PDB file of C-alpha atoms in Angstrom:
ATOM      1  CA  MET A 263       0.007   0.004  -0.092  1.00  0.00           C
ATOM      2  CA  LEU A 264       1.347   3.415  -0.781  1.00  0.00           C
ATOM      3  CA  SER A 265       1.491   6.207   1.827  1.00  0.00           C
ATOM      4  CA  ARG A 266      -1.247   8.737   1.138  1.00  0.00           C
ATOM      5  CA  LYS A 267      -0.154  12.534   0.612  1.00  0.00           C
ATOM      6  CA  PRO A 268      -3.298  14.670   1.099  1.00  0.00           C
ATOM      7  CA  ILE A 269      -2.672  18.205  -0.216  1.00  0.00           C
ATOM      8  CA  LEU A 270      -5.383  19.523   2.310  1.00  0.00           C
ATOM      9  CA  PRO A 271      -7.513  17.563   4.917  1.00  0.00           C
ATOM     10  CA  ASN A 272      -9.550  14.829   3.210  1.00  0.00           C
ATOM     11  CA  VAL A 273      -8.260  15.723  -0.265  1.00  0.00           C
ATOM     12  CA  ILE A 274      -5.710  13.998  -2.406  1.00  0.00           C
ATOM     13  CA  GLU A 275      -4.658  15.453  -5.891  1.00  0.00           C
ATOM     14  CA  LEU A 276      -3.702  12.607  -7.898  1.00  0.00           C
ATOM     15  CA  ASN A 277      -0.821  14.303  -9.873  1.00  0.00           C
ATOM     16  CA  PHE A 278       0.693  15.336  -6.517  1.00  0.00           C
ATOM     17  CA  GLN A 279       0.345  11.973  -5.180  1.00  0.00           C
ATOM     18  CA  ALA A 280       1.864  10.410  -8.301  1.00  0.00           C
ATOM     19  CA  GLY A 281       4.865  12.879  -8.161  1.00  0.00           C
ATOM     20  CA  GLN A 282       4.231  13.560 -11.924  1.00  0.00           C
ATOM     21  CA  ILE A 283       1.906  15.472 -14.076  1.00  0.00           C
ATOM     22  CA  LEU A 284      -0.714  13.009 -15.531  1.00  0.00           C
ATOM     23  CA  GLY A 285      -2.940  15.744 -16.885  1.00  0.00           C
ATOM     24  CA  CYS A 286      -5.511  17.948 -15.358  1.00  0.00           C
ATOM     25  CA  ASN A 287      -5.882  18.153 -11.515  1.00  0.00           C
ATOM     26  CA  VAL A 288      -7.851  15.214 -10.372  1.00  0.00           C
ATOM     27  CA  TYR A 289      -9.126  15.435  -6.903  1.00  0.00           C
ATOM     28  CA  LEU A 290     -10.017  12.445  -4.748  1.00  0.00           C
ATOM     29  CA  VAL A 291     -12.128  13.606  -1.800  1.00  0.00           C
ATOM     30  CA  PHE A 292     -12.692  10.974   0.852  1.00  0.00           C
ATOM     31  CA  ASP A 293     -14.218  10.591   4.380  1.00  0.00           C
ATOM     32  CA  GLN A 294     -14.719   7.322   6.132  1.00  0.00           C
ATOM     33  CA  LYS A 295     -15.085   4.654   3.450  1.00  0.00           C
ATOM     34  CA  GLU A 296     -16.493   6.837   0.795  1.00  0.00           C
ATOM     35  CA  TRP A 297     -14.695   8.842  -1.885  1.00  0.00           C
ATOM     36  CA  LEU A 298     -15.467  10.594  -5.125  1.00  0.00           C
ATOM     37  CA  LEU A 299     -13.300  11.974  -8.091  1.00  0.00           C
ATOM     38  CA  ILE A 300     -13.594  15.554  -9.394  1.00  0.00           C
ATOM     39  CA  ASP A 301     -12.687  15.160 -13.091  1.00  0.00           C
ATOM     40  CA  ILE A 302     -10.491  12.358 -14.657  1.00  0.00           C
ATOM     41  CA  GLY A 303      -8.376  13.777 -17.533  1.00  0.00           C
ATOM     42  CA  PHE A 304      -7.380  11.939 -20.770  1.00  0.00           C
ATOM     43  CA  GLU A 305      -8.408   8.419 -21.405  1.00  0.00           C
ATOM     44  CA  GLU A 306      -4.776   7.392 -21.694  1.00  0.00           C
ATOM     45  CA  THR A 307      -4.103   7.910 -18.053  1.00  0.00           C
ATOM     46  CA  VAL A 308      -7.323   6.345 -16.489  1.00  0.00           C
ATOM     47  CA  GLU A 309      -5.832   2.962 -15.856  1.00  0.00           C
ATOM     48  CA  GLU A 310      -2.883   4.481 -14.111  1.00  0.00           C
ATOM     49  CA  ILE A 311      -5.081   6.639 -11.890  1.00  0.00           C
ATOM     50  CA  VAL A 312      -7.436   3.767 -11.043  1.00  0.00           C
ATOM     51  CA  GLU A 313      -4.485   1.619 -10.028  1.00  0.00           C
ATOM     52  CA  LEU A 314      -2.879   4.436  -8.060  1.00  0.00           C
ATOM     53  CA  ILE A 315      -6.311   4.731  -6.093  1.00  0.00           C
ATOM     54  CA  ARG A 316      -6.175   1.065  -5.502  1.00  0.00           C
ATOM     55  CA  LYS A 317      -2.619   1.176  -4.080  1.00  0.00           C
ATOM     56  CA  LEU A 318      -3.794   4.051  -1.762  1.00  0.00           C
ATOM     57  CA  ASP A 319      -6.137   1.505  -0.310  1.00  0.00           C
ATOM     58  CA  PHE A 320      -9.274   3.190  -1.453  1.00  0.00           C
ATOM     59  CA  PRO A 321     -11.779   0.278  -2.320  1.00  0.00           C
ATOM     60  CA  LEU A 322     -12.947   0.727  -5.871  1.00  0.00           C
ATOM     61  CA  SER A 323     -16.347  -0.283  -5.144  1.00  0.00           C
ATOM     62  CA  ARG A 324     -16.808   2.673  -2.637  1.00  0.00           C
ATOM     63  CA  CYS A 325     -16.359   5.341  -5.443  1.00  0.00           C
ATOM     64  CA  LYS A 326     -19.564   7.459  -4.702  1.00  0.00           C
ATOM     65  CA  MET A 327     -19.509   9.485  -8.027  1.00  0.00           C
ATOM     66  CA  LEU A 328     -17.404  10.842 -10.960  1.00  0.00           C
ATOM     67  CA  ILE A 329     -17.838  14.549 -11.377  1.00  0.00           C
ATOM     68  CA  ALA A 330     -17.253  16.319 -14.645  1.00  0.00           C
ATOM     69  CA  THR A 331     -16.685  19.964 -13.784  1.00  0.00           C
ATOM     70  CA  HIS A 332     -17.371  20.855 -17.377  1.00  0.00           C
ATOM     71  CA  ALA A 333     -17.207  19.475 -20.866  1.00  0.00           C
ATOM     72  CA  ASP A 334     -13.802  20.074 -22.065  1.00  0.00           C
ATOM     73  CA  ILE A 335     -11.784  17.288 -23.543  1.00  0.00           C
ATOM     74  CA  ASP A 336      -8.661  17.598 -21.239  1.00  0.00           C
ATOM     75  CA  HIS A 337     -10.996  16.995 -18.063  1.00  0.00           C
ATOM     76  CA  ILE A 338     -13.315  14.405 -19.366  1.00  0.00           C
ATOM     77  CA  GLN A 339     -12.045  12.371 -22.193  1.00  0.00           C
ATOM     78  CA  GLY A 340     -11.473   9.380 -19.847  1.00  0.00           C
ATOM     79  CA  MET A 341     -14.698   9.613 -18.070  1.00  0.00           C
ATOM     80  CA  ALA A 342     -16.492   6.668 -19.885  1.00  0.00           C
ATOM     81  CA  LYS A 343     -13.501   4.429 -19.357  1.00  0.00           C
ATOM     82  CA  ALA A 344     -13.375   5.402 -15.541  1.00  0.00           C
ATOM     83  CA  LYS A 345     -17.059   4.876 -15.274  1.00  0.00           C
ATOM     84  CA  ALA A 346     -16.684   1.294 -16.553  1.00  0.00           C
ATOM     85  CA  LEU A 347     -13.816   0.502 -14.451  1.00  0.00           C
ATOM     86  CA  LEU A 348     -15.058   1.947 -11.301  1.00  0.00           C
ATOM     87  CA  LYS A 349     -18.948   1.044 -11.956  1.00  0.00           C
ATOM     88  CA  ALA A 350     -19.721   4.574 -10.568  1.00  0.00           C
ATOM     89  CA  PRO A 351     -22.249   7.169 -11.648  1.00  0.00           C
ATOM     90  CA  VAL A 352     -21.182  10.206 -13.598  1.00  0.00           C
ATOM     91  CA  TYR A 353     -22.493  13.723 -12.381  1.00  0.00           C
ATOM     92  CA  ALA A 354     -22.443  16.909 -14.375  1.00  0.00           C
ATOM     93  CA  HIS A 355     -24.299  20.167 -14.925  1.00  0.00           C
ATOM     94  CA  GLN A 356     -27.396  20.098 -17.214  1.00  0.00           C
ATOM     95  CA  ARG A 357     -25.368  22.279 -19.812  1.00  0.00           C
ATOM     96  CA  ALA A 358     -22.585  19.731 -20.028  1.00  0.00           C
ATOM     97  CA  VAL A 359     -24.932  16.820 -20.693  1.00  0.00           C
ATOM     98  CA  LYS A 360     -25.373  16.950 -24.471  1.00  0.00           C
ATOM     99  CA  PRO A 361     -21.840  17.419 -25.399  1.00  0.00           C
ATOM    100  CA  LEU A 362     -20.773  14.593 -23.012  1.00  0.00           C
ATOM    101  CA  GLU A 363     -23.541  12.130 -24.155  1.00  0.00           C
ATOM    102  CA  ASP A 364     -23.079  13.113 -27.772  1.00  0.00           C
ATOM    103  CA  GLY A 365     -19.358  12.824 -27.710  1.00  0.00           C
ATOM    104  CA  ASP A 366     -19.281  16.290 -29.314  1.00  0.00           C
ATOM    105  CA  ARG A 367     -15.776  16.706 -30.687  1.00  0.00           C
ATOM    106  CA  LEU A 368     -16.215  20.461 -31.494  1.00  0.00           C
ATOM    107  CA  ARG A 369     -17.911  21.534 -28.298  1.00  0.00           C
ATOM    108  CA  THR A 370     -15.377  19.792 -26.200  1.00  0.00           C
ATOM    109  CA  LEU A 371     -12.357  21.136 -28.163  1.00  0.00           C
ATOM    110  CA  ALA A 372     -11.469  17.614 -29.040  1.00  0.00           C
ATOM    111  CA  HIS A 373     -11.287  18.689 -32.718  1.00  0.00           C
ATOM    112  CA  ILE A 374      -9.679  21.985 -33.744  1.00  0.00           C
ATOM    113  CA  GLU A 375      -8.665  21.535 -37.296  1.00  0.00           C
ATOM    114  CA  ALA A 376      -6.632  24.931 -37.643  1.00  0.00           C
ATOM    115  CA  GLN A 377      -4.451  23.710 -34.833  1.00  0.00           C
ATOM    116  CA  ASN A 378      -4.148  20.099 -35.925  1.00  0.00           C
ATOM    117  CA  ILE A 379      -5.931  18.839 -32.753  1.00  0.00           C
ATOM    118  CA  ASP A 380      -7.846  15.636 -33.550  1.00  0.00           C
ATOM    119  CA  LEU A 381      -8.847  13.629 -30.446  1.00  0.00           C
ATOM    120  CA  ALA A 382     -11.313  10.899 -29.787  1.00  0.00           C
ATOM    121  CA  MET A 383     -14.120  11.980 -27.499  1.00  0.00           C
ATOM    122  CA  PRO A 384     -15.863   8.744 -26.141  1.00  0.00           C
ATOM    123  CA  ALA A 385     -19.629   9.628 -25.322  1.00  0.00           C
ATOM    124  CA  VAL A 386     -20.449   8.998 -21.667  1.00  0.00           C
ATOM    125  CA  LYS A 387     -23.982   8.606 -20.042  1.00  0.00           C
ATOM    126  CA  ILE A 388     -24.647  11.274 -17.451  1.00  0.00           C
ATOM    127  CA  ASP A 389     -26.492   9.425 -14.507  1.00  0.00           C
ATOM    128  CA  SER A 390     -27.492  12.557 -12.688  1.00  0.00           C
ATOM    129  CA  THR A 391     -27.240  16.474 -13.068  1.00  0.00           C
ATOM    130  CA  ILE A 392     -26.123  18.786 -10.306  1.00  0.00           C
ATOM    131  CA  GLU A 393     -27.202  22.633  -9.980  1.00  0.00           C
ATOM    132  CA  ASP A 394     -26.056  25.420  -8.089  1.00  0.00           C
ATOM    133  CA  GLY A 395     -26.814  25.147  -4.364  1.00  0.00           C
ATOM    134  CA  ASP A 396     -27.014  21.340  -4.508  1.00  0.00           C
ATOM    135  CA  ILE A 397     -25.121  19.462  -1.536  1.00  0.00           C
ATOM    136  CA  ILE A 398     -23.053  16.450  -2.373  1.00  0.00           C
ATOM    137  CA  GLU A 399     -22.281  14.301   0.664  1.00  0.00           C
ATOM    138  CA  VAL A 400     -19.271  11.918   0.974  1.00  0.00           C
ATOM    139  CA  GLY A 401     -18.983  10.224   4.344  1.00  0.00           C
ATOM    140  CA  LYS A 402     -19.767  13.167   6.709  1.00  0.00           C
ATOM    141  CA  LEU A 403     -18.279  15.781   4.412  1.00  0.00           C
ATOM    142  CA  LYS A 404     -20.514  18.183   2.416  1.00  0.00           C
ATOM    143  CA  LEU A 405     -19.628  19.813  -0.820  1.00  0.00           C
ATOM    144  CA  GLU A 406     -21.831  22.799  -1.921  1.00  0.00           C
ATOM    145  CA  VAL A 407     -22.180  22.991  -5.760  1.00  0.00           C
ATOM    146  CA  TRP A 408     -21.436  26.356  -7.259  1.00  0.00           C
ATOM    147  CA  LEU A 409     -22.342  27.117 -10.917  1.00  0.00           C
ATOM    148  CA  THR A 410     -19.269  29.517 -12.058  1.00  0.00           C
ATOM    149  CA  PRO A 411     -19.794  29.875 -15.761  1.00  0.00           C
ATOM    150  CA  GLY A 412     -17.407  32.049 -17.920  1.00  0.00           C
ATOM    151  CA  HIS A 413     -14.788  29.505 -19.068  1.00  0.00           C
ATOM    152  CA  THR A 414     -17.631  27.417 -20.253  1.00  0.00           C
ATOM    153  CA  ASP A 415     -21.380  27.646 -19.560  1.00  0.00           C
ATOM    154  CA  SER A 416     -21.356  24.454 -17.488  1.00  0.00           C
ATOM    155  CA  GLN A 417     -18.198  25.180 -15.280  1.00  0.00           C
ATOM    156  CA  LEU A 418     -18.969  23.815 -11.735  1.00  0.00           C
ATOM    157  CA  SER A 419     -16.997  24.641  -8.520  1.00  0.00           C
ATOM    158  CA  PHE A 420     -17.396  23.022  -5.166  1.00  0.00           C
ATOM    159  CA  ARG A 421     -17.035  24.481  -1.696  1.00  0.00           C
ATOM    160  CA  MET A 422     -16.121  22.183   1.134  1.00  0.00           C
ATOM    161  CA  GLY A 423     -15.593  24.338   4.394  1.00  0.00           C
ATOM    162  CA  ASN A 424     -12.749  26.700   3.605  1.00  0.00           C
ATOM    163  CA  ILE A 425     -11.834  25.037   0.405  1.00  0.00           C
ATOM    164  CA  LEU A 426     -13.183  25.671  -2.925  1.00  0.00           C
ATOM    165  CA  PHE A 427     -12.487  23.258  -5.949  1.00  0.00           C
ATOM    166  CA  SER A 428     -12.487  26.117  -8.327  1.00  0.00           C
ATOM    167  CA  GLY A 429     -12.159  24.500 -11.748  1.00  0.00           C
ATOM    168  CA  ASP A 430     -10.836  26.714 -14.488  1.00  0.00           C
ATOM    169  CA  ASN A 431     -11.814  29.959 -13.150  1.00  0.00           C
ATOM    170  CA  ILE A 432      -8.281  31.266 -11.849  1.00  0.00           C
ATOM    171  CA  TYR A 433      -4.827  29.833 -11.472  1.00  0.00           C
ATOM    172  CA  ARG A 434      -1.999  30.750  -9.091  1.00  0.00           C
ATOM    173  CA  ASP A 435      -0.442  33.004 -11.572  1.00  0.00           C
ATOM    174  CA  GLY A 436      -3.658  34.944 -12.267  1.00  0.00           C
ATOM    175  CA  CYS A 437      -4.445  33.199 -15.479  1.00  0.00           C
ATOM    176  CA  VAL A 438      -7.998  31.867 -16.258  1.00  0.00           C
ATOM    177  CA  GLY A 439      -9.275  29.040 -18.312  1.00  0.00           C
ATOM    178  CA  ALA A 440      -9.282  29.596 -22.059  1.00  0.00           C
ATOM    179  CA  ILE A 441     -11.846  32.140 -23.467  1.00  0.00           C
ATOM    180  CA  ASP A 442     -13.263  30.510 -26.591  1.00  0.00           C
ATOM    181  CA  ALA A 443     -16.812  30.919 -27.911  1.00  0.00           C
ATOM    182  CA  HIS A 444     -16.712  27.270 -29.236  1.00  0.00           C
ATOM    183  CA  HIS A 445     -17.215  25.816 -25.719  1.00  0.00           C
ATOM    184  CA  GLY A 446     -19.683  28.548 -24.301  1.00  0.00           C
ATOM    185  CA  SER A 447     -17.239  31.104 -22.833  1.00  0.00           C
ATOM    186  CA  ASP A 448     -19.001  34.315 -21.593  1.00  0.00           C
ATOM    187  CA  ILE A 449     -16.684  37.181 -20.285  1.00  0.00           C
ATOM    188  CA  PRO A 450     -19.547  38.872 -18.215  1.00  0.00           C
ATOM    189  CA  SER A 451     -20.357  35.577 -16.528  1.00  0.00           C
ATOM    190  CA  PHE A 452     -16.674  34.974 -15.994  1.00  0.00           C
ATOM    191  CA  ILE A 453     -16.294  38.329 -14.185  1.00  0.00           C
ATOM    192  CA  LYS A 454     -19.293  37.486 -12.045  1.00  0.00           C
ATOM    193  CA  SER A 455     -17.964  34.019 -11.113  1.00  0.00           C
ATOM    194  CA  LEU A 456     -14.585  35.557 -10.096  1.00  0.00           C
ATOM    195  CA  GLU A 457     -16.378  38.212  -7.981  1.00  0.00           C
ATOM    196  CA  ARG A 458     -18.352  35.430  -6.296  1.00  0.00           C
ATOM    197  CA  ILE A 459     -14.995  33.814  -5.483  1.00  0.00           C
ATOM    198  CA  ARG A 460     -13.463  36.934  -4.276  1.00  0.00           C
ATOM    199  CA  ASN A 461     -16.276  37.883  -2.126  1.00  0.00           C
ATOM    200  CA  SER A 462     -16.475  34.534  -0.406  1.00  0.00           C
ATOM    201  CA  ASP A 463     -14.711  33.638   2.741  1.00  0.00           C
ATOM    202  CA  VAL A 464     -12.968  30.375   1.373  1.00  0.00           C
ATOM    203  CA  GLU A 465      -9.347  30.451   2.163  1.00  0.00           C
ATOM    204  CA  TRP A 466      -7.997  27.754  -0.295  1.00  0.00           C
ATOM    205  CA  LEU A 467      -8.421  27.356  -3.986  1.00  0.00           C
ATOM    206  CA  CYS A 468      -7.880  24.005  -5.745  1.00  0.00           C
ATOM    207  CA  PRO A 469      -7.870  24.734  -9.482  1.00  0.00           C
ATOM    208  CA  SER A 470      -8.141  22.360 -12.340  1.00  0.00           C
ATOM    209  CA  HIS A 471      -4.647  22.941 -13.455  1.00  0.00           C
ATOM    210  CA  GLY A 472      -1.687  23.840 -11.414  1.00  0.00           C
ATOM    211  CA  PRO A 473      -0.956  24.063  -7.715  1.00  0.00           C
ATOM    212  CA  VAL A 474      -3.405  24.588  -4.935  1.00  0.00           C
ATOM    213  CA  PHE A 475      -3.017  28.058  -3.508  1.00  0.00           C
ATOM    214  CA  ARG A 476      -4.480  30.499  -0.776  1.00  0.00           C
ATOM    215  CA  LYS A 477      -7.111  32.680  -2.140  1.00  0.00           C
ATOM    216  CA  ASP A 478      -5.510  36.148  -2.727  1.00  0.00           C
ATOM    217  CA  ASN A 479      -8.139  38.993  -3.405  1.00  0.00           C
ATOM    218  CA  LYS A 480      -5.485  41.126  -4.821  1.00  0.00           C
ATOM    219  CA  LEU A 481      -4.831  38.544  -7.337  1.00  0.00           C
ATOM    220  CA  LEU A 482      -8.512  38.270  -8.086  1.00  0.00           C
ATOM    221  CA  ASP A 483      -9.057  41.800  -8.463  1.00  0.00           C
ATOM    222  CA  ALA A 484      -6.308  42.157 -11.025  1.00  0.00           C
ATOM    223  CA  THR A 485      -7.712  39.187 -12.893  1.00  0.00           C
ATOM    224  CA  ILE A 486     -11.172  40.862 -12.920  1.00  0.00           C
ATOM    225  CA  LYS A 487      -9.868  44.195 -13.886  1.00  0.00           C
ATOM    226  CA  ARG A 488      -8.003  42.504 -16.860  1.00  0.00           C
ATOM    227  CA  LEU A 489     -11.095  40.552 -18.001  1.00  0.00           C
ATOM    228  CA  THR A 490     -13.350  43.682 -17.690  1.00  0.00           C
ATOM    229  CA  GLY A 491     -10.818  45.170 -20.335  1.00  0.00           C
ATOM    230  CA  TYR A 492     -11.570  42.203 -22.543  1.00  0.00           C
ATOM    231  CA  LEU A 493     -15.245  43.234 -22.821  1.00  0.00           C
ATOM    232  CA  GLN A 494     -14.292  46.124 -25.229  1.00  0.00           C
ATOM    233  CA  MET A 495     -11.386  44.512 -27.088  1.00  0.00           C
ATOM    234  CA  ALA A 496     -11.752  43.100 -30.736  1.00  0.00           C
ATOM    235  CA  ASP A 497      -9.182  40.422 -29.725  1.00  0.00           C
ATOM    236  CA  TRP A 498     -11.873  38.341 -28.186  1.00  0.00           C
ATOM    237  CA  GLY A 499     -14.317  38.399 -31.055  1.00  0.00           C
ATOM    238  CA  THR A 500     -17.764  37.365 -30.307  1.00  0.00           C
ATOM    239  CA  CYS A 501     -16.768  36.955 -26.614  1.00  0.00           C
ATOM    240  CA  ALA A 502     -16.355  40.791 -26.412  1.00  0.00           C
ATOM    241  CA  THR A 503     -19.642  42.944 -25.610  1.00  0.00           C
ATOM    242  CA  HIS A 504     -18.643  45.709 -27.947  1.00  0.00           C
ATOM    243  CA  TRP A 505     -15.747  47.441 -29.631  1.00  0.00           C
ATOM    244  CA  PRO A 506     -15.494  51.263 -28.830  1.00  0.00           C
ATOM    245  CA  LEU A 507     -13.227  51.910 -31.887  1.00  0.00           C
ATOM    246  CA  MET A 508     -16.330  51.083 -34.104  1.00  0.00           C
ATOM    247  CA  GLU A 509     -18.316  53.595 -32.442  1.00  0.00           C
ATOM    248  CA  GLU A 510     -15.548  56.190 -32.995  1.00  0.00           C
ATOM    249  CA  TRP A 511     -15.212  55.274 -36.648  1.00  0.00           C
ATOM    250  CA  GLU A 512     -18.846  55.707 -37.107  1.00  0.00           C
ATOM    251  CA  ASN A 513     -18.659  59.288 -35.926  1.00  0.00           C
ATOM    252  CA  GLU A 514     -15.588  60.026 -37.960  1.00  0.00           C
ATOM    253  CA  VAL A 515     -17.332  58.707 -41.119  1.00  0.00           C
ATOM    254  CA  ALA A 516     -20.426  60.738 -40.341  1.00  0.00           C
ATOM    255  CA  GLU A 517     -18.208  63.914 -39.846  1.00  0.00           C
ATOM    256  CA  GLY A 518     -15.948  63.231 -42.989  1.00  0.00           C
ATOM    257  CA  LYS A 519     -12.970  63.352 -40.403  1.00  0.00           C
ATOM    258  CA  LEU A 520      -9.711  62.720 -42.062  1.00  0.00           C
ATOM    259  CA  PRO A 521      -6.601  61.057 -40.429  1.00  0.00           C
ATOM    260  CA  SER A 522      -4.523  63.470 -38.684  1.00  0.00           C
TER     261      SER A 522
END
């Protein structure tokens, strides 16, 4: 049996436990004999992750559920395989159900022709949906479901005491999950989700990529300010709400104003 390396009480992050990067962060939350997984990552690492869990002396039959934080390929490609191996139900937000059950390669960013990304996306049956405010119990622990859209429309976070499993909302360097219209990004919603995290009294953020870190409101404020600027930048295409330069140009055309 391997020695467990909890990153926080009742929380094992399986990349950290393995001592190597296997993919996105996969959180095993446990209490008494029950445990669950938040995300699973790519299909190619599922067997390695399951074997690691077995060596940590977690009975595979006591996996209460597998949770998909959102429907992006790097988080959920291996979900169907993990479900088959662990015989555990899969939970996700309602907005993630169709792309997951359809194996939608465009919506999940499994196929991006311009970048030569061409990955399989095995369809997976979602057994139950979870919504903002729902409570998930594992042993005596309670995880409160937060819907925190912005990166995607289905992005979920989970509060457990002073810990927030914060998904792709924010990382330790102030970066955020990719903003891309193809998987439902929405910048105003992203800002509201970050404000919700900033205004909460959680102390630790467990993101979907990179290290766990203490919540830092100065970092969050800087990120919110940056994303607020994106609202008026053509850089962000259809994710921007408007482009002030076009309003200026319209006035200059109407006035016949020449370049100066």
